[in-house]
């Protein structure tokens, strides 16, 4: 089995890097052999592969859809928490939502992981509506997508253990927006989950079929793609935004070379990008 990075030859690692980038856009650096070994060790042991080349050979054969899905699931990073970085959700509540109260609201969470981001957005909408009775009468819809199929199943269930609940969520919101299932499990309330539609999506593939959005959250995912792919995705996201729609990126991500498509809106603290009309 693949028990150490010594089993990953330079050529095998290069082949796996190329496969992963082509399959889902993730761009591994040259020194991530240890990550591949740790995340794919169980798969390789089960398949009786002793070299990474054997895995790539299997992935390139016809009928490898199940194995391909398993490998992408294993290599996808799903680090998340409630109201991650806080500023985007404050901006959503105080700046963006007040501008969008007269029409149906459509939001896209483009890397939803285990559901904390789209459910946090749903909680913000609930808080906003409680402060402004009668607004958003036309309804709200959150489309939440991810490439990791097993993570999507977790998100759809909307159930979290005590450790996951505690990461970024105060006790007041926990008791307001979650029902206790058992001594260590909490489930998001139905009226919050009803707004969210979870779907599988690979961002390197076309996503125009999702329709148009007023707001897109694409946070902490573009960092895994190369520059050319980032630009392609951002251009297509601009095309998916209604005129004047907003794009939220992660704290370490920024737009570069797209000033003709987006303008920076300083919100003190934090920023958001508004789509320009072409």
PDB file of C-alpha atoms in Angstrom:
ATOM      1  CA  UNK A   1       0.000   0.000   0.000  1.00  0.00           C
ATOM      2  CA  UNK A   2       0.993   3.679  -0.243  1.00  0.00           C
ATOM      3  CA  UNK A   3       2.350   4.132   3.262  1.00  0.00           C
ATOM      4  CA  UNK A   4       4.708   7.057   2.645  1.00  0.00           C
ATOM      5  CA  UNK A   5       5.555   9.761   0.161  1.00  0.00           C
ATOM      6  CA  UNK A   6       8.425   7.555  -1.064  1.00  0.00           C
ATOM      7  CA  UNK A   7       5.850   5.581  -3.047  1.00  0.00           C
ATOM      8  CA  UNK A   8       4.943   8.719  -5.022  1.00  0.00           C
ATOM      9  CA  UNK A   9       7.452   8.979  -7.841  1.00  0.00           C
ATOM     10  CA  UNK A  10       8.049  12.368  -9.497  1.00  0.00           C
ATOM     11  CA  UNK A  11       6.408  11.190 -12.710  1.00  0.00           C
ATOM     12  CA  UNK A  12       3.454   9.655 -10.854  1.00  0.00           C
ATOM     13  CA  UNK A  13       2.899  12.794  -8.828  1.00  0.00           C
ATOM     14  CA  UNK A  14       3.012  14.934 -11.977  1.00  0.00           C
ATOM     15  CA  UNK A  15       0.446  12.687 -13.633  1.00  0.00           C
ATOM     16  CA  UNK A  16      -1.835  12.872 -10.583  1.00  0.00           C
ATOM     17  CA  UNK A  17      -1.507  16.675 -10.424  1.00  0.00           C
ATOM     18  CA  UNK A  18      -2.520  16.907 -14.078  1.00  0.00           C
ATOM     19  CA  UNK A  19      -5.472  14.555 -13.543  1.00  0.00           C
ATOM     20  CA  UNK A  20      -6.739  16.529 -10.541  1.00  0.00           C
ATOM     21  CA  UNK A  21      -6.481  19.897 -12.268  1.00  0.00           C
ATOM     22  CA  UNK A  22      -8.259  18.612 -15.356  1.00  0.00           C
ATOM     23  CA  UNK A  23     -10.967  16.868 -13.318  1.00  0.00           C
ATOM     24  CA  UNK A  24     -11.887  19.638 -10.871  1.00  0.00           C
ATOM     25  CA  UNK A  25      -9.505  22.578 -11.222  1.00  0.00           C
ATOM     26  CA  UNK A  26      -7.516  21.976  -8.031  1.00  0.00           C
ATOM     27  CA  UNK A  27      -3.914  23.018  -8.635  1.00  0.00           C
ATOM     28  CA  UNK A  28      -1.512  21.157  -6.350  1.00  0.00           C
ATOM     29  CA  UNK A  29       1.904  22.685  -5.774  1.00  0.00           C
ATOM     30  CA  UNK A  30       5.060  20.682  -6.367  1.00  0.00           C
ATOM     31  CA  UNK A  31       5.543  19.727  -2.709  1.00  0.00           C
ATOM     32  CA  UNK A  32       2.178  18.255  -1.678  1.00  0.00           C
ATOM     33  CA  UNK A  33       3.121  14.585  -1.902  1.00  0.00           C
ATOM     34  CA  UNK A  34       2.451  14.160   1.815  1.00  0.00           C
ATOM     35  CA  UNK A  35      -1.104  15.470   1.345  1.00  0.00           C
ATOM     36  CA  UNK A  36      -1.814  12.983  -1.439  1.00  0.00           C
ATOM     37  CA  UNK A  37      -0.363  10.141   0.634  1.00  0.00           C
ATOM     38  CA  UNK A  38      -2.444  10.976   3.705  1.00  0.00           C
ATOM     39  CA  UNK A  39      -5.735  11.530   1.881  1.00  0.00           C
ATOM     40  CA  UNK A  40      -5.581   8.657  -0.582  1.00  0.00           C
ATOM     41  CA  UNK A  41      -3.838   6.020   1.535  1.00  0.00           C
ATOM     42  CA  UNK A  42      -7.039   4.114   2.365  1.00  0.00           C
ATOM     43  CA  UNK A  43      -8.215   4.136  -1.242  1.00  0.00           C
ATOM     44  CA  UNK A  44      -4.909   2.841  -2.526  1.00  0.00           C
ATOM     45  CA  UNK A  45      -4.737   0.153   0.143  1.00  0.00           C
ATOM     46  CA  UNK A  46      -8.238  -1.066  -0.691  1.00  0.00           C
ATOM     47  CA  UNK A  47      -7.443  -1.170  -4.415  1.00  0.00           C
ATOM     48  CA  UNK A  48      -4.084  -2.917  -3.754  1.00  0.00           C
ATOM     49  CA  UNK A  49      -2.166  -0.135  -5.474  1.00  0.00           C
ATOM     50  CA  UNK A  50       1.448   0.336  -4.393  1.00  0.00           C
ATOM     51  CA  UNK A  51       2.231   3.286  -6.656  1.00  0.00           C
ATOM     52  CA  UNK A  52       0.337   6.471  -7.454  1.00  0.00           C
ATOM     53  CA  UNK A  53       0.762   5.638 -11.167  1.00  0.00           C
ATOM     54  CA  UNK A  54      -1.544   2.652 -10.718  1.00  0.00           C
ATOM     55  CA  UNK A  55      -4.257   4.917  -9.377  1.00  0.00           C
ATOM     56  CA  UNK A  56      -3.895   7.336 -12.291  1.00  0.00           C
ATOM     57  CA  UNK A  57      -4.044   4.440 -14.751  1.00  0.00           C
ATOM     58  CA  UNK A  58      -7.310   3.299 -13.136  1.00  0.00           C
ATOM     59  CA  UNK A  59      -8.742   6.818 -13.172  1.00  0.00           C
ATOM     60  CA  UNK A  60      -8.017   7.179 -16.879  1.00  0.00           C
ATOM     61  CA  UNK A  61      -9.809   3.956 -17.794  1.00  0.00           C
ATOM     62  CA  UNK A  62     -13.444   3.888 -18.873  1.00  0.00           C
ATOM     63  CA  UNK A  63     -15.901   3.079 -16.107  1.00  0.00           C
ATOM     64  CA  UNK A  64     -13.920   4.869 -13.396  1.00  0.00           C
ATOM     65  CA  UNK A  65     -16.669   7.308 -12.351  1.00  0.00           C
ATOM     66  CA  UNK A  66     -17.017   5.887  -8.833  1.00  0.00           C
ATOM     67  CA  UNK A  67     -13.259   5.940  -8.197  1.00  0.00           C
ATOM     68  CA  UNK A  68     -12.969   9.438  -9.667  1.00  0.00           C
ATOM     69  CA  UNK A  69     -15.706  10.708  -7.353  1.00  0.00           C
ATOM     70  CA  UNK A  70     -13.990   9.088  -4.362  1.00  0.00           C
ATOM     71  CA  UNK A  71     -10.621  10.659  -5.197  1.00  0.00           C
ATOM     72  CA  UNK A  72     -12.082  14.134  -5.709  1.00  0.00           C
ATOM     73  CA  UNK A  73     -14.003  13.844  -2.442  1.00  0.00           C
ATOM     74  CA  UNK A  74     -10.792  12.887  -0.645  1.00  0.00           C
ATOM     75  CA  UNK A  75      -8.736  15.709  -2.157  1.00  0.00           C
ATOM     76  CA  UNK A  76     -11.314  18.441  -1.557  1.00  0.00           C
ATOM     77  CA  UNK A  77     -10.703  20.681   1.454  1.00  0.00           C
ATOM     78  CA  UNK A  78     -13.900  21.223   3.475  1.00  0.00           C
ATOM     79  CA  UNK A  79     -12.777  23.569   6.223  1.00  0.00           C
ATOM     80  CA  UNK A  80     -15.695  25.762   7.275  1.00  0.00           C
ATOM     81  CA  UNK A  81     -17.542  27.294  10.197  1.00  0.00           C
ATOM     82  CA  UNK A  82     -20.598  29.436  10.926  1.00  0.00           C
ATOM     83  CA  UNK A  83     -20.399  33.082   9.812  1.00  0.00           C
ATOM     84  CA  UNK A  84     -16.805  32.567   8.691  1.00  0.00           C
ATOM     85  CA  UNK A  85     -14.811  35.848   8.847  1.00  0.00           C
ATOM     86  CA  UNK A  86     -18.019  37.643  10.025  1.00  0.00           C
ATOM     87  CA  UNK A  87     -17.578  40.761   7.833  1.00  0.00           C
ATOM     88  CA  UNK A  88     -19.280  39.339   4.707  1.00  0.00           C
ATOM     89  CA  UNK A  89     -22.403  38.509   6.691  1.00  0.00           C
ATOM     90  CA  UNK A  90     -22.489  41.958   8.302  1.00  0.00           C
ATOM     91  CA  UNK A  91     -22.160  43.512   4.843  1.00  0.00           C
ATOM     92  CA  UNK A  92     -24.920  41.247   3.554  1.00  0.00           C
ATOM     93  CA  UNK A  93     -27.269  42.309   6.338  1.00  0.00           C
ATOM     94  CA  UNK A  94     -26.488  46.032   6.509  1.00  0.00           C
ATOM     95  CA  UNK A  95     -25.498  46.924   2.938  1.00  0.00           C
ATOM     96  CA  UNK A  96     -26.648  44.404   0.351  1.00  0.00           C
ATOM     97  CA  UNK A  97     -30.029  43.118   1.517  1.00  0.00           C
ATOM     98  CA  UNK A  98     -31.487  46.623   2.052  1.00  0.00           C
ATOM     99  CA  UNK A  99     -30.945  47.250  -1.673  1.00  0.00           C
ATOM    100  CA  UNK A 100     -32.851  44.130  -2.716  1.00  0.00           C
ATOM    101  CA  UNK A 101     -36.169  44.136  -0.910  1.00  0.00           C
ATOM    102  CA  UNK A 102     -38.626  44.552  -3.783  1.00  0.00           C
ATOM    103  CA  UNK A 103     -38.004  41.498  -5.986  1.00  0.00           C
ATOM    104  CA  UNK A 104     -37.399  37.766  -5.562  1.00  0.00           C
ATOM    105  CA  UNK A 105     -33.934  37.307  -4.084  1.00  0.00           C
ATOM    106  CA  UNK A 106     -31.598  34.635  -5.450  1.00  0.00           C
ATOM    107  CA  UNK A 107     -28.246  33.870  -3.813  1.00  0.00           C
ATOM    108  CA  UNK A 108     -25.551  31.380  -4.788  1.00  0.00           C
ATOM    109  CA  UNK A 109     -23.188  29.787  -2.269  1.00  0.00           C
ATOM    110  CA  UNK A 110     -20.629  28.425  -4.716  1.00  0.00           C
ATOM    111  CA  UNK A 111     -18.582  26.254  -2.335  1.00  0.00           C
ATOM    112  CA  UNK A 112     -21.082  25.272   0.312  1.00  0.00           C
ATOM    113  CA  UNK A 113     -19.123  22.434   1.966  1.00  0.00           C
ATOM    114  CA  UNK A 114     -21.106  20.965   4.898  1.00  0.00           C
ATOM    115  CA  UNK A 115     -23.695  23.750   4.726  1.00  0.00           C
ATOM    116  CA  UNK A 116     -22.491  26.298   7.250  1.00  0.00           C
ATOM    117  CA  UNK A 117     -22.242  29.118   4.698  1.00  0.00           C
ATOM    118  CA  UNK A 118     -25.692  28.802   3.047  1.00  0.00           C
ATOM    119  CA  UNK A 119     -27.363  28.188   6.413  1.00  0.00           C
ATOM    120  CA  UNK A 120     -25.559  31.232   7.852  1.00  0.00           C
ATOM    121  CA  UNK A 121     -26.903  33.252   4.916  1.00  0.00           C
ATOM    122  CA  UNK A 122     -30.386  31.940   5.653  1.00  0.00           C
ATOM    123  CA  UNK A 123     -30.029  33.021   9.293  1.00  0.00           C
ATOM    124  CA  UNK A 124     -28.943  36.510   8.185  1.00  0.00           C
ATOM    125  CA  UNK A 125     -32.027  36.755   5.980  1.00  0.00           C
ATOM    126  CA  UNK A 126     -34.192  35.732   8.936  1.00  0.00           C
ATOM    127  CA  UNK A 127     -32.581  38.343  11.189  1.00  0.00           C
ATOM    128  CA  UNK A 128     -32.973  40.998   8.500  1.00  0.00           C
ATOM    129  CA  UNK A 129     -36.661  40.201   7.992  1.00  0.00           C
ATOM    130  CA  UNK A 130     -37.335  40.267  11.725  1.00  0.00           C
ATOM    131  CA  UNK A 131     -35.955  43.801  11.897  1.00  0.00           C
ATOM    132  CA  UNK A 132     -37.907  44.932   8.807  1.00  0.00           C
ATOM    133  CA  UNK A 133     -41.325  43.273   8.825  1.00  0.00           C
ATOM    134  CA  UNK A 134     -42.879  43.089   5.395  1.00  0.00           C
ATOM    135  CA  UNK A 135     -39.666  43.153   3.340  1.00  0.00           C
ATOM    136  CA  UNK A 136     -38.617  40.438   0.895  1.00  0.00           C
ATOM    137  CA  UNK A 137     -42.248  39.462   0.339  1.00  0.00           C
ATOM    138  CA  UNK A 138     -41.318  38.079  -3.079  1.00  0.00           C
ATOM    139  CA  UNK A 139     -39.299  35.308  -1.451  1.00  0.00           C
ATOM    140  CA  UNK A 140     -35.691  34.187  -1.166  1.00  0.00           C
ATOM    141  CA  UNK A 141     -33.816  31.247  -2.637  1.00  0.00           C
ATOM    142  CA  UNK A 142     -30.284  30.078  -1.881  1.00  0.00           C
ATOM    143  CA  UNK A 143     -28.601  27.700  -4.334  1.00  0.00           C
ATOM    144  CA  UNK A 144     -25.727  25.921  -2.584  1.00  0.00           C
ATOM    145  CA  UNK A 145     -23.256  23.938  -4.689  1.00  0.00           C
ATOM    146  CA  UNK A 146     -20.169  21.842  -4.075  1.00  0.00           C
ATOM    147  CA  UNK A 147     -18.073  19.283  -5.916  1.00  0.00           C
ATOM    148  CA  UNK A 148     -17.814  16.906  -2.951  1.00  0.00           C
ATOM    149  CA  UNK A 149     -20.772  14.510  -3.084  1.00  0.00           C
ATOM    150  CA  UNK A 150     -20.527  13.044   0.427  1.00  0.00           C
ATOM    151  CA  UNK A 151     -20.236  16.528   1.914  1.00  0.00           C
ATOM    152  CA  UNK A 152     -23.388  17.589   0.043  1.00  0.00           C
ATOM    153  CA  UNK A 153     -25.312  14.720   1.635  1.00  0.00           C
ATOM    154  CA  UNK A 154     -24.196  15.911   5.061  1.00  0.00           C
ATOM    155  CA  UNK A 155     -25.252  19.473   4.229  1.00  0.00           C
ATOM    156  CA  UNK A 156     -28.698  18.411   3.021  1.00  0.00           C
ATOM    157  CA  UNK A 157     -29.352  16.648   6.322  1.00  0.00           C
ATOM    158  CA  UNK A 158     -28.596  19.868   8.204  1.00  0.00           C
ATOM    159  CA  UNK A 159     -27.465  17.995  11.322  1.00  0.00           C
ATOM    160  CA  UNK A 160     -24.342  18.919  13.288  1.00  0.00           C
ATOM    161  CA  UNK A 161     -22.622  17.588  16.355  1.00  0.00           C
ATOM    162  CA  UNK A 162     -21.822  19.790  19.327  1.00  0.00           C
ATOM    163  CA  UNK A 163     -18.275  20.510  18.145  1.00  0.00           C
ATOM    164  CA  UNK A 164     -19.378  21.640  14.674  1.00  0.00           C
ATOM    165  CA  UNK A 165     -22.212  23.739  16.137  1.00  0.00           C
ATOM    166  CA  UNK A 166     -19.817  25.559  18.456  1.00  0.00           C
ATOM    167  CA  UNK A 167     -17.516  26.716  15.649  1.00  0.00           C
ATOM    168  CA  UNK A 168     -18.614  30.310  15.073  1.00  0.00           C
ATOM    169  CA  UNK A 169     -22.183  30.028  16.334  1.00  0.00           C
ATOM    170  CA  UNK A 170     -23.286  31.764  19.524  1.00  0.00           C
ATOM    171  CA  UNK A 171     -25.580  30.032  22.007  1.00  0.00           C
ATOM    172  CA  UNK A 172     -28.392  32.492  21.265  1.00  0.00           C
ATOM    173  CA  UNK A 173     -28.501  31.631  17.537  1.00  0.00           C
ATOM    174  CA  UNK A 174     -27.996  27.943  18.273  1.00  0.00           C
ATOM    175  CA  UNK A 175     -31.148  27.791  20.370  1.00  0.00           C
ATOM    176  CA  UNK A 176     -33.065  30.117  18.049  1.00  0.00           C
ATOM    177  CA  UNK A 177     -32.326  28.360  14.780  1.00  0.00           C
ATOM    178  CA  UNK A 178     -31.622  24.728  15.679  1.00  0.00           C
ATOM    179  CA  UNK A 179     -33.628  21.895  17.200  1.00  0.00           C
ATOM    180  CA  UNK A 180     -31.917  19.430  19.509  1.00  0.00           C
ATOM    181  CA  UNK A 181     -32.016  15.899  18.082  1.00  0.00           C
ATOM    182  CA  UNK A 182     -30.197  14.159  20.918  1.00  0.00           C
ATOM    183  CA  UNK A 183     -27.596  14.895  23.554  1.00  0.00           C
ATOM    184  CA  UNK A 184     -24.910  15.759  20.979  1.00  0.00           C
ATOM    185  CA  UNK A 185     -26.756  16.536  17.713  1.00  0.00           C
ATOM    186  CA  UNK A 186     -28.548  19.668  16.473  1.00  0.00           C
ATOM    187  CA  UNK A 187     -30.652  20.124  13.319  1.00  0.00           C
ATOM    188  CA  UNK A 188     -31.271  23.359  11.415  1.00  0.00           C
ATOM    189  CA  UNK A 189     -34.888  24.520  11.653  1.00  0.00           C
ATOM    190  CA  UNK A 190     -37.071  23.639   8.641  1.00  0.00           C
ATOM    191  CA  UNK A 191     -37.919  27.219   7.612  1.00  0.00           C
ATOM    192  CA  UNK A 192     -34.185  27.959   7.231  1.00  0.00           C
ATOM    193  CA  UNK A 193     -33.337  24.804   5.291  1.00  0.00           C
ATOM    194  CA  UNK A 194     -36.380  25.276   3.051  1.00  0.00           C
ATOM    195  CA  UNK A 195     -34.654  28.280   1.444  1.00  0.00           C
ATOM    196  CA  UNK A 196     -31.594  26.240   0.470  1.00  0.00           C
ATOM    197  CA  UNK A 197     -31.306  24.031  -2.605  1.00  0.00           C
ATOM    198  CA  UNK A 198     -28.136  21.894  -2.521  1.00  0.00           C
ATOM    199  CA  UNK A 199     -26.701  20.741  -5.847  1.00  0.00           C
ATOM    200  CA  UNK A 200     -23.571  19.089  -7.170  1.00  0.00           C
ATOM    201  CA  UNK A 201     -21.457  21.428  -9.306  1.00  0.00           C
ATOM    202  CA  UNK A 202     -17.927  21.432 -10.658  1.00  0.00           C
ATOM    203  CA  UNK A 203     -16.928  25.094 -11.105  1.00  0.00           C
ATOM    204  CA  UNK A 204     -14.678  24.344 -14.069  1.00  0.00           C
ATOM    205  CA  UNK A 205     -17.757  23.193 -15.994  1.00  0.00           C
ATOM    206  CA  UNK A 206     -20.532  25.462 -17.347  1.00  0.00           C
ATOM    207  CA  UNK A 207     -22.941  26.777 -14.707  1.00  0.00           C
ATOM    208  CA  UNK A 208     -25.161  29.110 -16.737  1.00  0.00           C
ATOM    209  CA  UNK A 209     -28.024  26.624 -16.248  1.00  0.00           C
ATOM    210  CA  UNK A 210     -28.240  27.798 -12.611  1.00  0.00           C
ATOM    211  CA  UNK A 211     -29.706  31.054 -13.914  1.00  0.00           C
ATOM    212  CA  UNK A 212     -29.106  34.599 -12.736  1.00  0.00           C
ATOM    213  CA  UNK A 213     -28.280  35.666  -9.191  1.00  0.00           C
ATOM    214  CA  UNK A 214     -28.421  38.835  -7.135  1.00  0.00           C
ATOM    215  CA  UNK A 215     -25.594  37.728  -4.831  1.00  0.00           C
ATOM    216  CA  UNK A 216     -22.781  35.188  -5.180  1.00  0.00           C
ATOM    217  CA  UNK A 217     -20.639  33.910  -2.315  1.00  0.00           C
ATOM    218  CA  UNK A 218     -17.486  32.321  -3.759  1.00  0.00           C
ATOM    219  CA  UNK A 219     -15.216  32.327  -0.752  1.00  0.00           C
ATOM    220  CA  UNK A 220     -11.999  30.423  -0.077  1.00  0.00           C
ATOM    221  CA  UNK A 221     -12.229  28.249  -3.169  1.00  0.00           C
ATOM    222  CA  UNK A 222     -10.480  30.206  -5.956  1.00  0.00           C
ATOM    223  CA  UNK A 223      -7.204  29.903  -4.032  1.00  0.00           C
ATOM    224  CA  UNK A 224      -7.025  26.273  -5.204  1.00  0.00           C
ATOM    225  CA  UNK A 225      -7.140  27.184  -8.916  1.00  0.00           C
ATOM    226  CA  UNK A 226      -4.482  28.585 -11.237  1.00  0.00           C
ATOM    227  CA  UNK A 227      -4.691  32.164 -12.494  1.00  0.00           C
ATOM    228  CA  UNK A 228      -6.196  31.353 -15.883  1.00  0.00           C
ATOM    229  CA  UNK A 229      -8.973  29.253 -14.393  1.00  0.00           C
ATOM    230  CA  UNK A 230      -9.725  31.871 -11.729  1.00  0.00           C
ATOM    231  CA  UNK A 231     -10.242  34.519 -14.399  1.00  0.00           C
ATOM    232  CA  UNK A 232     -12.482  32.210 -16.418  1.00  0.00           C
ATOM    233  CA  UNK A 233     -14.674  31.399 -13.396  1.00  0.00           C
ATOM    234  CA  UNK A 234     -14.935  35.045 -12.335  1.00  0.00           C
ATOM    235  CA  UNK A 235     -15.916  36.142 -15.831  1.00  0.00           C
ATOM    236  CA  UNK A 236     -18.638  33.503 -15.916  1.00  0.00           C
ATOM    237  CA  UNK A 237     -19.804  34.539 -12.456  1.00  0.00           C
ATOM    238  CA  UNK A 238     -20.125  38.117 -13.679  1.00  0.00           C
ATOM    239  CA  UNK A 239     -22.319  36.820 -16.492  1.00  0.00           C
ATOM    240  CA  UNK A 240     -24.417  34.994 -13.845  1.00  0.00           C
ATOM    241  CA  UNK A 241     -25.035  38.143 -11.799  1.00  0.00           C
ATOM    242  CA  UNK A 242     -27.937  40.501 -12.375  1.00  0.00           C
ATOM    243  CA  UNK A 243     -26.826  44.084 -13.095  1.00  0.00           C
ATOM    244  CA  UNK A 244     -25.618  45.617  -9.840  1.00  0.00           C
ATOM    245  CA  UNK A 245     -25.365  42.197  -8.203  1.00  0.00           C
ATOM    246  CA  UNK A 246     -22.735  41.480  -5.583  1.00  0.00           C
ATOM    247  CA  UNK A 247     -19.828  39.032  -5.386  1.00  0.00           C
ATOM    248  CA  UNK A 248     -18.244  38.027  -2.062  1.00  0.00           C
ATOM    249  CA  UNK A 249     -14.741  36.535  -2.118  1.00  0.00           C
ATOM    250  CA  UNK A 250     -12.578  35.109   0.668  1.00  0.00           C
ATOM    251  CA  UNK A 251     -10.353  37.294   2.809  1.00  0.00           C
ATOM    252  CA  UNK A 252      -7.192  36.175   0.987  1.00  0.00           C
ATOM    253  CA  UNK A 253      -8.735  36.421  -2.478  1.00  0.00           C
ATOM    254  CA  UNK A 254      -8.984  39.469  -4.730  1.00  0.00           C
ATOM    255  CA  UNK A 255     -10.017  40.423  -8.237  1.00  0.00           C
ATOM    256  CA  UNK A 256      -7.155  41.216 -10.574  1.00  0.00           C
ATOM    257  CA  UNK A 257      -7.528  42.418 -14.130  1.00  0.00           C
ATOM    258  CA  UNK A 258     -11.315  42.540 -13.968  1.00  0.00           C
ATOM    259  CA  UNK A 259     -11.943  46.217 -13.209  1.00  0.00           C
ATOM    260  CA  UNK A 260     -14.129  46.409 -16.324  1.00  0.00           C
ATOM    261  CA  UNK A 261     -16.494  43.848 -14.823  1.00  0.00           C
ATOM    262  CA  UNK A 262     -16.543  44.659 -11.092  1.00  0.00           C
ATOM    263  CA  UNK A 263     -16.151  47.692  -8.869  1.00  0.00           C
ATOM    264  CA  UNK A 264     -14.873  47.482  -5.298  1.00  0.00           C
ATOM    265  CA  UNK A 265     -17.324  48.608  -2.627  1.00  0.00           C
ATOM    266  CA  UNK A 266     -15.538  49.534   0.617  1.00  0.00           C
ATOM    267  CA  UNK A 267     -17.698  48.712   3.627  1.00  0.00           C
ATOM    268  CA  UNK A 268     -15.379  49.479   6.582  1.00  0.00           C
ATOM    269  CA  UNK A 269     -14.622  46.817   7.572  1.00  0.00           C
ATOM    270  CA  UNK A 270     -14.543  44.495   4.623  1.00  0.00           C
ATOM    271  CA  UNK A 271     -15.203  44.828   0.899  1.00  0.00           C
ATOM    272  CA  UNK A 272     -17.601  43.404  -1.646  1.00  0.00           C
ATOM    273  CA  UNK A 273     -17.575  43.537  -5.439  1.00  0.00           C
ATOM    274  CA  UNK A 274     -20.477  44.985  -7.443  1.00  0.00           C
ATOM    275  CA  UNK A 275     -21.042  43.767 -10.994  1.00  0.00           C
ATOM    276  CA  UNK A 276     -20.841  46.453 -13.654  1.00  0.00           C
ATOM    277  CA  UNK A 277     -23.214  46.482 -16.603  1.00  0.00           C
ATOM    278  CA  UNK A 278     -21.585  45.815 -19.966  1.00  0.00           C
TER     279      UNK A 278
END
